[in-house]
């Protein structure tokens, strides 16, 4: 690819966002386990912080953390990554 073509693609902020989503989708597709572990760890840390007397960020945060568990399944993260790759690739083709 010519450097002028690359520069013209990167000058468009929307194109940079599309490329970012494509890269994020590939990462989710290939390493869904890391995203699942990250979600569980973040949920547990926030729950522990609230149990130790931390202040809620929004109304009834403690109750929503107890009610809605994080996405801990690797397959779900990979599915989301695949959908993100497909949609961002589709938008890249329409540019």
PDB file of C-alpha atoms in Angstrom:
ATOM      1  CA  UNK A   1       0.000   0.000   0.000  1.00  0.00           C
ATOM      2  CA  UNK A   2       1.305   3.430  -0.939  1.00  0.00           C
ATOM      3  CA  UNK A   3       2.135   5.780   1.957  1.00  0.00           C
ATOM      4  CA  UNK A   4      -0.139   8.491   0.501  1.00  0.00           C
ATOM      5  CA  UNK A   5      -3.099   6.087   0.555  1.00  0.00           C
ATOM      6  CA  UNK A   6      -2.308   5.121   4.151  1.00  0.00           C
ATOM      7  CA  UNK A   7      -2.108   8.782   5.194  1.00  0.00           C
ATOM      8  CA  UNK A   8      -5.419   9.590   3.531  1.00  0.00           C
ATOM      9  CA  UNK A   9      -7.063   6.683   5.354  1.00  0.00           C
ATOM     10  CA  UNK A  10      -5.642   7.718   8.715  1.00  0.00           C
ATOM     11  CA  UNK A  11      -6.638  11.365   8.278  1.00  0.00           C
ATOM     12  CA  UNK A  12     -10.290  10.375   8.506  1.00  0.00           C
ATOM     13  CA  UNK A  13     -11.283  10.030  12.199  1.00  0.00           C
ATOM     14  CA  UNK A  14     -14.131   7.683  11.312  1.00  0.00           C
ATOM     15  CA  UNK A  15     -11.704   5.389   9.487  1.00  0.00           C
ATOM     16  CA  UNK A  16      -9.440   5.296  12.538  1.00  0.00           C
ATOM     17  CA  UNK A  17     -12.451   4.308  14.644  1.00  0.00           C
ATOM     18  CA  UNK A  18     -13.391   1.565  12.169  1.00  0.00           C
ATOM     19  CA  UNK A  19      -9.842   0.186  12.239  1.00  0.00           C
ATOM     20  CA  UNK A  20      -9.851   0.298  16.042  1.00  0.00           C
ATOM     21  CA  UNK A  21     -13.104  -1.672  16.203  1.00  0.00           C
ATOM     22  CA  UNK A  22     -11.737  -4.173  13.706  1.00  0.00           C
ATOM     23  CA  UNK A  23      -8.612  -4.690  15.841  1.00  0.00           C
ATOM     24  CA  UNK A  24     -10.695  -4.957  19.012  1.00  0.00           C
ATOM     25  CA  UNK A  25     -12.980  -7.498  17.372  1.00  0.00           C
ATOM     26  CA  UNK A  26     -10.027  -9.615  16.243  1.00  0.00           C
ATOM     27  CA  UNK A  27      -8.608  -9.496  19.778  1.00  0.00           C
ATOM     28  CA  UNK A  28     -11.964 -10.554  21.237  1.00  0.00           C
ATOM     29  CA  UNK A  29     -12.297 -13.303  18.656  1.00  0.00           C
ATOM     30  CA  UNK A  30      -8.837 -14.723  19.288  1.00  0.00           C
ATOM     31  CA  UNK A  31      -8.518 -14.122  23.039  1.00  0.00           C
ATOM     32  CA  UNK A  32     -12.040 -14.154  24.441  1.00  0.00           C
ATOM     33  CA  UNK A  33     -10.722 -15.785  27.604  1.00  0.00           C
ATOM     34  CA  UNK A  34      -8.770 -12.651  28.548  1.00  0.00           C
ATOM     35  CA  UNK A  35     -11.863 -10.482  28.193  1.00  0.00           C
ATOM     36  CA  UNK A  36     -13.913 -12.925  30.282  1.00  0.00           C
ATOM     37  CA  UNK A  37     -11.284 -12.968  33.059  1.00  0.00           C
ATOM     38  CA  UNK A  38     -11.058  -9.173  32.950  1.00  0.00           C
ATOM     39  CA  UNK A  39     -14.845  -8.805  33.325  1.00  0.00           C
ATOM     40  CA  UNK A  40     -14.999 -11.241  36.262  1.00  0.00           C
ATOM     41  CA  UNK A  41     -12.011  -9.639  38.003  1.00  0.00           C
ATOM     42  CA  UNK A  42     -13.458  -6.147  37.597  1.00  0.00           C
ATOM     43  CA  UNK A  43     -16.856  -7.292  38.918  1.00  0.00           C
ATOM     44  CA  UNK A  44     -15.280  -8.979  41.961  1.00  0.00           C
ATOM     45  CA  UNK A  45     -13.069  -5.981  42.744  1.00  0.00           C
ATOM     46  CA  UNK A  46     -15.983  -3.562  42.591  1.00  0.00           C
ATOM     47  CA  UNK A  47     -18.178  -5.842  44.729  1.00  0.00           C
ATOM     48  CA  UNK A  48     -15.411  -6.158  47.338  1.00  0.00           C
ATOM     49  CA  UNK A  49     -14.937  -2.402  47.337  1.00  0.00           C
ATOM     50  CA  UNK A  50     -18.634  -1.824  47.995  1.00  0.00           C
ATOM     51  CA  UNK A  51     -18.709  -4.476  50.737  1.00  0.00           C
ATOM     52  CA  UNK A  52     -15.784  -2.766  52.473  1.00  0.00           C
ATOM     53  CA  UNK A  53     -17.670   0.510  52.621  1.00  0.00           C
ATOM     54  CA  UNK A  54     -16.964   2.098  49.257  1.00  0.00           C
ATOM     55  CA  UNK A  55     -19.372   4.651  47.894  1.00  0.00           C
ATOM     56  CA  UNK A  56     -21.751   3.674  45.096  1.00  0.00           C
ATOM     57  CA  UNK A  57     -21.038   5.330  41.760  1.00  0.00           C
ATOM     58  CA  UNK A  58     -24.694   5.291  40.708  1.00  0.00           C
ATOM     59  CA  UNK A  59     -28.050   4.567  42.341  1.00  0.00           C
ATOM     60  CA  UNK A  60     -28.297   0.939  43.578  1.00  0.00           C
ATOM     61  CA  UNK A  61     -24.969  -0.146  42.119  1.00  0.00           C
ATOM     62  CA  UNK A  62     -24.561  -2.806  44.801  1.00  0.00           C
ATOM     63  CA  UNK A  63     -27.887  -4.382  43.905  1.00  0.00           C
ATOM     64  CA  UNK A  64     -27.160  -4.369  40.176  1.00  0.00           C
ATOM     65  CA  UNK A  65     -23.774  -6.021  40.750  1.00  0.00           C
ATOM     66  CA  UNK A  66     -25.470  -8.767  42.744  1.00  0.00           C
ATOM     67  CA  UNK A  67     -28.256  -9.195  40.188  1.00  0.00           C
ATOM     68  CA  UNK A  68     -26.294  -9.113  36.930  1.00  0.00           C
ATOM     69  CA  UNK A  69     -23.156 -11.264  36.854  1.00  0.00           C
ATOM     70  CA  UNK A  70     -20.401 -10.451  34.354  1.00  0.00           C
ATOM     71  CA  UNK A  71     -20.028 -12.190  30.998  1.00  0.00           C
ATOM     72  CA  UNK A  72     -17.753 -15.007  32.144  1.00  0.00           C
ATOM     73  CA  UNK A  73     -18.173 -17.296  29.153  1.00  0.00           C
ATOM     74  CA  UNK A  74     -15.373 -17.216  26.610  1.00  0.00           C
ATOM     75  CA  UNK A  75     -17.727 -18.204  23.798  1.00  0.00           C
ATOM     76  CA  UNK A  76     -19.865 -15.125  24.358  1.00  0.00           C
ATOM     77  CA  UNK A  77     -16.842 -12.828  24.088  1.00  0.00           C
ATOM     78  CA  UNK A  78     -15.739 -14.623  20.929  1.00  0.00           C
ATOM     79  CA  UNK A  79     -19.223 -14.264  19.461  1.00  0.00           C
ATOM     80  CA  UNK A  80     -19.212 -10.541  20.231  1.00  0.00           C
ATOM     81  CA  UNK A  81     -15.745 -10.292  18.675  1.00  0.00           C
ATOM     82  CA  UNK A  82     -16.933 -12.050  15.539  1.00  0.00           C
ATOM     83  CA  UNK A  83     -19.901  -9.718  15.244  1.00  0.00           C
ATOM     84  CA  UNK A  84     -17.636  -6.724  15.756  1.00  0.00           C
ATOM     85  CA  UNK A  85     -15.216  -7.956  13.076  1.00  0.00           C
ATOM     86  CA  UNK A  86     -18.038  -8.584  10.621  1.00  0.00           C
ATOM     87  CA  UNK A  87     -19.712  -5.232  11.185  1.00  0.00           C
ATOM     88  CA  UNK A  88     -16.497  -3.188  11.143  1.00  0.00           C
ATOM     89  CA  UNK A  89     -15.243  -5.033   8.056  1.00  0.00           C
ATOM     90  CA  UNK A  90     -18.570  -4.333   6.385  1.00  0.00           C
ATOM     91  CA  UNK A  91     -18.306  -0.638   7.152  1.00  0.00           C
ATOM     92  CA  UNK A  92     -14.733  -0.599   5.843  1.00  0.00           C
ATOM     93  CA  UNK A  93     -15.934  -2.018   2.531  1.00  0.00           C
ATOM     94  CA  UNK A  94     -18.474   0.793   2.146  1.00  0.00           C
ATOM     95  CA  UNK A  95     -15.835   3.511   2.533  1.00  0.00           C
TER      96      UNK A  95
END
